[in-house]
Short mmCIF file of C-alpha atoms in Angstrom, two decimals:
data_model
loop_
_atom_site.label_atom_id
_atom_site.label_comp_id
_atom_site.label_asym_id
_atom_site.label_seq_id
_atom_site.Cartn_x
_atom_site.Cartn_y
_atom_site.Cartn_z
CA UNK N 1 -88.55 53.51 -65.99
CA UNK N 2 -89.64 56.28 -63.65
CA UNK N 3 -93.21 55.03 -63.59
CA UNK N 4 -95.82 55.44 -60.91
CA UNK N 5 -95.21 51.78 -59.99
CA UNK N 6 -92.03 53.00 -58.25
CA UNK N 7 -93.96 54.15 -55.20
CA UNK N 8 -91.49 54.20 -52.33
CA UNK N 9 -91.80 57.48 -50.42
CA UNK N 10 -94.79 58.88 -52.28
CA UNK N 11 -97.45 60.74 -50.31
CA UNK N 12 -101.19 60.89 -50.73
CA UNK N 13 -102.29 57.26 -50.99
CA UNK N 14 -103.90 57.19 -47.56
CA UNK N 15 -103.77 54.52 -44.85
CA UNK N 16 -103.17 50.81 -45.39
CA UNK N 17 -106.48 48.97 -45.11
CA UNK N 18 -106.12 45.28 -44.36
CA UNK N 19 -109.15 43.12 -45.15
CA UNK N 20 -109.94 40.69 -42.33
CA UNK N 21 -110.36 37.11 -43.53
CA UNK N 22 -109.29 38.05 -47.04
CA UNK N 23 -109.78 35.29 -49.65
CA UNK N 24 -106.92 34.37 -52.00
CA UNK N 25 -108.96 35.55 -55.00
CA UNK N 26 -111.87 37.99 -55.01
CA UNK N 27 -113.53 36.87 -58.24
CA UNK N 28 -113.49 33.90 -60.58
CA UNK N 29 -111.82 35.97 -63.31
CA UNK N 30 -108.90 36.70 -60.96
CA UNK N 31 -108.26 32.96 -60.67
CA UNK N 32 -108.25 32.63 -64.44
CA UNK N 33 -106.13 35.75 -65.08
CA UNK N 34 -103.58 34.50 -62.55
CA UNK N 35 -103.42 31.01 -64.03
CA UNK N 36 -103.34 32.19 -67.66
CA UNK N 37 -100.41 34.46 -66.84
CA UNK N 38 -98.42 31.67 -65.20
CA UNK N 39 -99.30 29.12 -67.88
CA UNK N 40 -98.30 31.45 -70.72
CA UNK N 41 -95.15 32.49 -68.85
CA UNK N 42 -94.15 28.82 -68.75
CA UNK N 43 -94.20 28.56 -72.54
CA UNK N 44 -90.94 30.52 -72.68
CA UNK N 45 -92.28 33.11 -75.11
CA UNK N 46 -91.08 35.87 -72.77
CA UNK N 47 -89.07 36.24 -69.58
CA UNK N 48 -90.53 37.04 -66.17
CA UNK N 49 -88.67 40.36 -66.33
CA UNK N 50 -90.34 41.20 -69.64
CA UNK N 51 -93.70 40.37 -68.05
CA UNK N 52 -92.96 42.72 -65.16
CA UNK N 53 -92.11 45.52 -67.58
CA UNK N 54 -95.35 44.87 -69.50
CA UNK N 55 -97.26 45.42 -66.25
CA UNK N 56 -95.47 48.61 -65.17
CA UNK N 57 -95.02 50.34 -68.54
CA UNK N 58 -98.32 52.24 -68.59
CA UNK N 59 -99.41 55.85 -68.15
CA UNK N 60 -99.74 56.67 -64.46
CA UNK N 61 -103.51 57.07 -64.62
CA UNK N 62 -104.02 53.69 -66.25
CA UNK N 63 -101.68 51.97 -63.79
CA UNK N 64 -103.39 53.44 -60.73
CA UNK N 65 -106.92 52.77 -61.96
CA UNK N 66 -106.31 49.03 -62.36
CA UNK N 67 -106.64 46.42 -59.68
CA UNK N 68 -103.69 44.07 -59.34
CA UNK N 69 -105.04 41.30 -61.55
CA UNK N 70 -106.37 43.83 -64.06
CA UNK N 71 -102.74 44.93 -64.33
CA UNK N 72 -101.67 41.32 -64.89
CA UNK N 73 -104.35 40.95 -67.55
CA UNK N 74 -103.27 44.14 -69.34
CA UNK N 75 -99.66 42.93 -69.26
CA UNK N 76 -100.58 39.50 -70.59
CA UNK N 77 -102.66 40.93 -73.43
CA UNK N 78 -99.79 43.22 -74.41
CA UNK N 79 -97.21 40.40 -74.41
CA UNK N 80 -99.50 38.17 -76.48
CA UNK N 81 -100.17 40.95 -79.01
CA UNK N 82 -96.51 42.02 -79.27
CA UNK N 83 -95.48 38.48 -80.09
CA UNK N 84 -98.25 37.89 -82.58
CA UNK N 85 -99.82 35.14 -80.46
CA UNK N 86 -103.23 36.71 -79.79
CA UNK N 87 -104.44 39.96 -81.37
CA UNK N 88 -106.56 42.59 -79.65
CA UNK N 89 -109.36 41.74 -82.09
CA UNK N 90 -109.25 38.09 -81.00
CA UNK N 91 -109.57 39.10 -77.34
CA UNK N 92 -112.54 41.32 -78.24
CA UNK N 93 -114.34 38.61 -80.17
CA UNK N 94 -113.30 35.63 -78.06
CA UNK N 95 -112.60 33.67 -81.24
CA UNK N 96 -109.29 32.79 -82.91
CA UNK N 97 -108.94 34.67 -86.22
CA UNK N 98 -105.36 33.72 -87.03
CA UNK N 99 -103.83 30.25 -86.96
CA UNK N 100 -101.81 29.37 -83.84
CA UNK N 101 -98.06 29.92 -83.90
CA UNK N 102 -95.86 27.09 -82.62
CA UNK N 103 -94.69 27.84 -79.07
CA UNK N 104 -91.04 27.54 -78.12
CA UNK N 105 -91.71 25.05 -75.32
CA UNK N 106 -95.31 24.22 -76.11
CA UNK N 107 -98.26 24.49 -73.74
CA UNK N 108 -97.81 23.19 -70.20
CA UNK N 109 -100.05 20.33 -69.10
CA UNK N 110 -101.17 19.72 -65.52
CA UNK N 111 -98.07 17.72 -64.58
CA UNK N 112 -95.70 20.26 -66.07
CA UNK N 113 -97.54 23.05 -64.25
CA UNK N 114 -97.13 21.28 -60.92
CA UNK N 115 -93.45 20.63 -61.65
CA UNK N 116 -92.92 24.26 -62.61
CA UNK N 117 -94.35 25.47 -59.30
CA UNK N 118 -92.21 23.03 -57.33
CA UNK N 119 -88.95 23.79 -59.08
CA UNK N 120 -89.49 27.51 -59.60
CA UNK N 121 -87.18 29.49 -61.85
CA UNK N 122 -83.98 30.17 -59.96
CA UNK N 123 -82.13 33.26 -61.21
CA UNK N 124 -78.82 32.32 -59.56
CA UNK N 125 -75.96 32.09 -62.05
CA UNK N 126 -72.25 31.29 -61.99
CA UNK N 127 -70.14 34.39 -61.34
CA UNK N 128 -68.47 35.67 -64.53
CA UNK N 129 -66.09 37.83 -62.46
CA UNK N 130 -65.25 38.53 -58.82
CA UNK N 131 -67.51 40.72 -56.72
CA UNK N 132 -66.60 44.39 -56.66
CA UNK N 133 -68.01 44.98 -53.18
CA UNK N 134 -67.91 43.17 -49.84
CA UNK N 135 -69.99 43.26 -46.68
CA UNK N 136 -69.37 46.50 -44.81
CA UNK N 137 -68.45 48.53 -47.90
CA UNK N 138 -69.99 51.97 -48.23
CA UNK N 139 -71.61 52.34 -51.63
CA UNK N 140 -73.59 54.98 -53.45
CA UNK N 141 -76.63 54.04 -55.51
CA UNK N 142 -76.03 55.60 -58.91
CA UNK N 143 -77.98 58.51 -60.22
CA UNK N 144 -79.70 56.97 -63.21
CA UNK N 145 -83.01 57.31 -65.04
CA UNK N 146 -83.39 54.52 -67.58
CA UNK N 147 -86.70 54.62 -69.48
CA UNK N 148 -86.52 50.80 -69.45
CA UNK N 149 -87.03 48.19 -66.70
CA UNK N 150 -84.92 48.59 -63.57
CA UNK N 151 -85.04 47.41 -59.96
CA UNK N 152 -83.28 50.41 -58.48
CA UNK N 153 -86.08 52.45 -56.90
CA UNK N 154 -85.86 56.21 -57.25
CA UNK N 155 -85.81 56.83 -53.51
CA UNK N 156 -82.29 55.41 -53.09
CA UNK N 157 -80.66 56.87 -56.19
CA UNK N 158 -77.71 59.07 -55.26
CA UNK N 159 -77.82 57.94 -51.61
CA UNK N 160 -75.04 56.23 -49.67
CA UNK N 161 -75.59 52.98 -47.81
CA UNK N 162 -73.72 49.92 -46.56
CA UNK N 163 -73.47 46.49 -48.13
CA UNK N 164 -74.89 44.08 -45.54
CA UNK N 165 -75.28 40.89 -47.63
CA UNK N 166 -73.63 39.53 -50.77
CA UNK N 167 -75.86 37.09 -52.67
CA UNK N 168 -73.81 35.81 -55.58
CA UNK N 169 -74.73 36.48 -59.20
CA UNK N 170 -78.26 36.64 -60.57
CA UNK N 171 -79.94 37.28 -63.89
CA UNK N 172 -79.89 41.06 -64.45
CA UNK N 173 -83.52 42.18 -64.95
CA UNK N 174 -82.62 45.51 -66.58
CA UNK N 175 -81.16 43.68 -69.58
CA UNK N 176 -83.19 40.47 -69.47
CA UNK N 177 -86.50 42.34 -69.58
CA UNK N 178 -85.63 43.72 -73.01
CA UNK N 179 -84.35 40.64 -74.77
CA UNK N 180 -80.67 41.30 -74.05
CA UNK N 181 -80.02 37.95 -72.40
CA UNK N 182 -79.33 37.14 -68.76
CA UNK N 183 -76.14 39.18 -68.25
CA UNK N 184 -75.59 37.84 -64.68
CA UNK N 185 -74.53 40.44 -62.13
CA UNK N 186 -73.52 40.39 -58.47
CA UNK N 187 -76.41 41.13 -56.16
CA UNK N 188 -76.13 42.86 -52.79
CA UNK N 189 -78.41 43.95 -49.99
CA UNK N 190 -77.58 47.58 -49.28
CA UNK N 191 -78.88 49.17 -46.10
CA UNK N 192 -79.54 52.90 -45.78
CA UNK N 193 -80.08 54.97 -42.66
CA UNK N 194 -83.61 56.35 -42.86
CA UNK N 195 -82.26 59.89 -42.33
CA UNK N 196 -80.07 59.57 -45.43
CA UNK N 197 -83.17 58.79 -47.48
CA UNK N 198 -85.82 61.03 -45.98
CA UNK N 199 -84.00 63.80 -44.14
CA UNK N 200 -82.70 64.70 -40.68
CA UNK N 201 -86.14 64.71 -39.02
CA UNK N 202 -86.64 61.05 -39.81
CA UNK N 203 -87.06 58.57 -36.95
CA UNK N 204 -83.42 57.56 -36.25
CA UNK N 205 -84.40 53.93 -35.57
CA UNK N 206 -85.47 53.35 -39.19
CA UNK N 207 -83.20 51.57 -41.67
CA UNK N 208 -84.24 50.55 -45.19
CA UNK N 209 -82.51 48.06 -47.44
CA UNK N 210 -82.86 47.32 -51.13
CA UNK N 211 -81.46 44.42 -53.14
CA UNK N 212 -79.17 46.09 -55.64
CA UNK N 213 -77.30 44.69 -58.62
CA UNK N 214 -73.65 45.69 -59.00
CA UNK N 215 -74.20 48.05 -61.98
CA UNK N 216 -76.45 50.13 -59.72
CA UNK N 217 -73.63 50.85 -57.27
CA UNK N 218 -70.39 52.79 -57.07
CA UNK N 219 -67.90 53.06 -54.22
CA UNK N 220 -68.68 55.89 -51.82
CA UNK N 221 -65.68 57.99 -50.96
CA UNK L 1 -112.36 49.02 -42.67
CA UNK L 2 -113.95 48.69 -46.11
CA UNK L 3 -111.80 50.26 -48.81
CA UNK L 4 -113.26 53.57 -50.03
CA UNK L 5 -113.78 52.16 -53.51
CA UNK L 6 -115.60 49.12 -52.20
CA UNK L 7 -118.89 50.07 -53.83
CA UNK L 8 -117.58 49.55 -57.30
CA UNK L 9 -115.12 46.91 -56.28
CA UNK L 10 -112.05 48.84 -57.31
CA UNK L 11 -109.55 47.04 -55.12
CA UNK L 12 -111.10 43.65 -55.32
CA UNK L 13 -111.87 43.33 -58.95
CA UNK L 14 -115.62 43.39 -58.42
CA UNK L 15 -117.46 40.12 -58.64
CA UNK L 16 -120.83 41.73 -58.10
CA UNK L 17 -122.14 40.28 -61.30
CA UNK L 18 -120.44 36.95 -61.05
CA UNK L 19 -123.58 35.01 -60.28
CA UNK L 20 -125.95 37.16 -62.29
CA UNK L 21 -126.66 37.05 -65.98
CA UNK L 22 -124.63 40.18 -66.65
CA UNK L 23 -120.88 39.67 -66.83
CA UNK L 24 -118.49 42.42 -65.86
CA UNK L 25 -116.38 43.72 -68.73
CA UNK L 26 -113.24 42.29 -67.15
CA UNK L 27 -114.80 38.91 -66.56
CA UNK L 28 -116.00 38.79 -70.16
CA UNK L 29 -112.53 39.72 -71.37
CA UNK L 30 -110.78 37.05 -69.33
CA UNK L 31 -113.21 34.41 -70.56
CA UNK L 32 -112.66 35.50 -74.14
CA UNK L 33 -108.89 35.39 -73.67
CA UNK L 34 -109.03 31.95 -72.07
CA UNK L 35 -111.17 30.65 -74.95
CA UNK L 36 -108.76 31.97 -77.58
CA UNK L 37 -105.67 30.68 -75.75
CA UNK L 38 -107.25 27.26 -75.26
CA UNK L 39 -108.52 26.95 -78.84
CA UNK L 40 -105.11 27.91 -80.16
CA UNK L 41 -103.57 25.21 -78.01
CA UNK L 42 -101.44 27.67 -76.03
CA UNK L 43 -102.87 26.66 -72.66
CA UNK L 44 -104.22 23.44 -71.25
CA UNK L 45 -107.28 24.03 -69.00
CA UNK L 46 -106.14 21.21 -66.70
CA UNK L 47 -102.90 23.11 -66.05
CA UNK L 48 -104.87 26.25 -65.18
CA UNK L 49 -106.82 24.31 -62.58
CA UNK L 50 -103.60 23.02 -61.00
CA UNK L 51 -102.16 26.54 -60.80
CA UNK L 52 -105.26 27.96 -59.09
CA UNK L 53 -105.76 25.00 -56.77
CA UNK L 54 -102.17 25.07 -55.58
CA UNK L 55 -102.38 28.61 -54.22
CA UNK L 56 -105.99 28.49 -53.15
CA UNK L 57 -105.90 25.24 -51.20
CA UNK L 58 -102.32 24.00 -50.68
CA UNK L 59 -99.71 26.72 -50.42
CA UNK L 60 -100.35 29.50 -47.91
CA UNK L 61 -99.23 31.06 -44.64
CA UNK L 62 -99.78 27.78 -42.81
CA UNK L 63 -96.50 26.68 -44.45
CA UNK L 64 -94.57 29.63 -43.07
CA UNK L 65 -96.21 29.12 -39.68
CA UNK L 66 -94.69 25.63 -39.54
CA UNK L 67 -91.25 27.05 -40.24
CA UNK L 68 -91.60 29.66 -37.50
CA UNK L 69 -93.06 27.24 -34.97
CA UNK L 70 -90.21 24.82 -35.56
CA UNK L 71 -87.68 27.64 -35.17
CA UNK L 72 -89.31 28.54 -31.85
CA UNK L 73 -89.36 24.97 -30.56
CA UNK L 74 -86.12 23.54 -31.93
CA UNK L 75 -82.91 25.55 -31.28
CA UNK L 76 -80.93 23.49 -33.76
CA UNK L 77 -83.45 24.19 -36.50
CA UNK L 78 -83.51 27.86 -35.53
CA UNK L 79 -79.72 28.11 -35.92
CA UNK L 80 -79.94 26.43 -39.31
CA UNK L 81 -82.80 28.67 -40.41
CA UNK L 82 -80.74 31.80 -39.82
CA UNK L 83 -77.51 30.43 -41.27
CA UNK L 84 -78.97 28.74 -44.36
CA UNK L 85 -82.62 29.73 -44.66
CA UNK L 86 -83.21 28.07 -48.02
CA UNK L 87 -82.02 24.65 -46.89
CA UNK L 88 -83.91 24.82 -43.60
CA UNK L 89 -87.16 25.79 -45.32
CA UNK L 90 -86.74 23.21 -48.07
CA UNK L 91 -86.17 20.57 -45.38
CA UNK L 92 -89.83 21.07 -44.35
CA UNK L 93 -90.90 20.55 -47.96
CA UNK L 94 -91.49 24.19 -48.91
CA UNK L 95 -89.78 25.37 -52.07
CA UNK L 96 -90.47 26.54 -55.57
CA UNK L 97 -91.75 29.43 -57.58
CA UNK L 98 -91.18 32.92 -56.12
CA UNK L 99 -89.24 31.38 -53.26
CA UNK L 100 -86.06 30.25 -54.95
CA UNK L 101 -83.97 32.35 -52.54
CA UNK L 102 -85.65 32.89 -49.18
CA UNK L 103 -83.93 34.64 -46.30
CA UNK L 104 -85.35 34.36 -42.78
CA UNK L 105 -85.18 37.53 -40.67
CA UNK L 106 -85.16 37.31 -36.89
CA UNK L 107 -87.27 39.73 -34.87
CA UNK L 108 -85.84 40.45 -31.42
CA UNK L 109 -86.50 43.07 -28.73
CA UNK L 110 -83.82 45.19 -30.46
CA UNK L 111 -84.73 44.72 -34.13
CA UNK L 112 -88.10 44.56 -35.85
CA UNK L 113 -88.03 43.50 -39.51
CA UNK L 114 -90.72 44.37 -42.02
CA UNK L 115 -90.92 43.43 -45.71
CA UNK L 116 -92.26 45.35 -48.70
CA UNK L 117 -91.95 45.38 -52.48
CA UNK L 118 -92.21 49.06 -53.43
CA UNK L 119 -92.01 48.30 -57.15
CA UNK L 120 -94.73 45.67 -57.31
CA UNK L 121 -95.50 42.59 -55.25
CA UNK L 122 -92.48 40.33 -54.57
CA UNK L 123 -93.47 37.91 -51.81
CA UNK L 124 -92.27 34.45 -50.65
CA UNK L 125 -94.94 32.28 -52.25
CA UNK L 126 -93.86 28.83 -50.99
CA UNK L 127 -94.18 29.88 -47.34
CA UNK L 128 -96.88 32.59 -47.46
CA UNK L 129 -98.89 31.88 -50.62
CA UNK L 130 -100.05 34.80 -52.74
CA UNK L 131 -99.86 38.28 -51.24
CA UNK L 132 -102.95 40.01 -49.82
CA UNK L 133 -104.40 43.05 -51.59
CA UNK L 134 -103.00 45.53 -49.05
CA UNK L 135 -99.44 44.27 -49.63
CA UNK L 136 -99.75 45.11 -53.33
CA UNK L 137 -101.54 48.41 -52.71
CA UNK L 138 -100.18 51.94 -53.17
CA UNK L 139 -100.63 52.94 -49.50
CA UNK L 140 -98.39 50.11 -48.27
CA UNK L 141 -95.81 50.29 -51.04
CA UNK L 142 -95.43 54.07 -50.74
CA UNK L 143 -95.21 54.40 -46.95
CA UNK L 144 -93.58 51.19 -45.70
CA UNK L 145 -90.12 52.56 -46.52
CA UNK L 146 -90.62 56.17 -45.38
CA UNK L 147 -92.96 55.80 -42.41
CA UNK L 148 -92.87 52.19 -41.21
CA UNK L 149 -94.07 53.01 -37.71
CA UNK L 150 -97.06 54.83 -39.18
CA UNK L 151 -97.84 51.79 -41.33
CA UNK L 152 -97.55 49.56 -38.27
CA UNK L 153 -100.08 51.80 -36.51
CA UNK L 154 -102.46 51.22 -39.46
CA UNK L 155 -102.24 47.57 -38.39
CA UNK L 156 -102.72 48.48 -34.73
CA UNK L 157 -99.13 47.55 -33.92
CA UNK L 158 -96.86 49.64 -31.69
CA UNK L 159 -93.19 48.74 -31.49
CA UNK L 160 -90.98 50.01 -28.67
CA UNK L 161 -89.63 53.42 -29.78
CA UNK L 162 -86.07 52.26 -29.05
CA UNK L 163 -86.34 49.20 -31.29
CA UNK L 164 -84.61 49.45 -34.66
CA UNK L 165 -87.07 49.07 -37.54
CA UNK L 166 -85.47 47.37 -40.54
CA UNK L 167 -87.51 47.60 -43.70
CA UNK L 168 -86.51 45.17 -46.46
CA UNK L 169 -87.54 46.34 -49.93
CA UNK L 170 -87.40 43.13 -51.98
CA UNK L 171 -86.38 44.67 -55.28
CA UNK L 172 -84.70 41.59 -56.81
CA UNK L 173 -85.28 37.84 -56.61
CA UNK L 174 -84.64 37.45 -52.88
CA UNK L 175 -87.70 36.78 -50.77
CA UNK L 176 -87.91 37.48 -47.05
CA UNK L 177 -89.69 35.62 -44.25
CA UNK L 178 -89.91 37.38 -40.90
CA UNK L 179 -89.65 35.14 -37.84
CA UNK L 180 -91.65 36.95 -35.15
CA UNK L 181 -90.77 36.77 -31.46
CA UNK L 182 -92.22 33.82 -29.60
CA UNK L 183 -95.02 34.97 -27.30
CA UNK L 184 -94.54 34.61 -23.57
CA UNK L 185 -96.51 31.92 -21.80
CA UNK L 186 -95.92 29.27 -24.47
CA UNK L 187 -93.19 27.27 -22.75
CA UNK L 188 -93.46 23.59 -23.52
CA UNK L 189 -96.04 24.03 -26.31
CA UNK L 190 -95.98 21.63 -29.23
CA UNK L 191 -94.96 22.89 -32.67
CA UNK L 192 -98.53 22.39 -33.82
CA UNK L 193 -99.96 24.58 -31.06
CA UNK L 194 -97.25 27.18 -31.59
CA UNK L 195 -98.01 27.32 -35.33
CA UNK L 196 -101.55 28.44 -34.52
CA UNK L 197 -100.07 31.65 -33.02
CA UNK L 198 -98.11 32.54 -36.15
CA UNK L 199 -100.18 34.96 -38.21
CA UNK L 200 -99.47 35.81 -41.83
CA UNK L 201 -98.87 39.47 -40.96
CA UNK L 202 -96.36 38.51 -38.26
CA UNK L 203 -94.30 36.83 -41.01
CA UNK L 204 -94.39 40.00 -43.15
CA UNK L 205 -93.53 42.14 -40.14
CA UNK L 206 -96.77 44.13 -40.06
CA UNK L 207 -98.02 42.13 -37.11
CA UNK L 208 -96.86 40.24 -34.05
CA UNK L 209 -97.49 36.61 -33.21
CA UNK L 210 -100.83 36.07 -31.49
CA UNK L 211 -100.84 35.87 -27.72
CA UNK L 212 -101.68 32.46 -26.25
CA UNK L 213 -104.94 33.64 -24.68
CA UNK L 214 -106.14 34.82 -28.12
CA UNK L 215 -106.13 31.26 -29.45
CA UNK L 216 -108.37 28.48 -28.14
CA UNK L 217 -105.65 25.89 -27.70
#
């Protein structure tokens, strides 16, 4: 979706302001919101891609007014409500009103949580077909505007770059985020000359790459 | 350097009331949610503690610093790190969530690499921990790809104008670890001493490794 989360190239946000000696979390609730999100994600009730869409799919004003973990919290509440696990009224009252639904994989205990962090959730998949592109190929990022989840940022759409790395096949977020299954696709790193993205006055020493799934790309003549 | 919204804690979530009797609305909401999830049996509080503890006390940029220091000190490891980053990093015991596919990027006098996630916050957790607020912020995500030298100046970093700046927008499940250049004057240093020079920002590409005189070694 062309949401305000897709920020590459936007103006007006001001300078970057690093915080010296920044703590990992800035409040106790951030710790809990972080952990609740990971623990519920591990139950298998939704995919990580669906969770990302639940965080970005908001009106621009709401998205920009939230801190990072407020955004996680809003996403978690939405996923829980959509799946009938926790209603908005239950969050308001802090008390269960409906009986619990059985979870696909059940709740994770401390050992399972530690195992989950160690093993991660690799998205690499066997290739269902040969790669269409190879290192060195010139490719154009497609002009596309899906209202759904995508990882092709607006600032490269329609622009021509060069394949610099081929990464094998990975779960395709655009489909996986919306319950369509994993639909593995070839993944490439495509590098663009900064001038092809931002215009002829751009610093000629700048190159920008994105990691692009094969359906995002077409051969450049 | 305080963020403009600091007074009402916009960027940091505001824990002004954390120790008072009055709870912030967000804090109240998270507590309520945790209570409901726990009472319904959807989450186990012991698991929540493990998740927080891992990233608050165990996994952080000190992991990545060990990788970089070893790459500086051990040419064989360095070669392996740039030919098969995942295996080389796993060999030091760092692997897992949000780092299933890590690629190490070599900074040289000719090429300076810098990493961003313009869409959200992708970051190599096993080697750097959780990302800082600025990495997830609109100013960084918007400008890192269009004005990387300007962003570097926000960090007080100037890169030679002839050096190529490669910005890596991590839009999929690949995670990037920048290996900064080894500072001069560190010949013969142990990996442990070298690791003390490797800052978090130098592994994102928004900083350089610390100079030896800046660290009491």
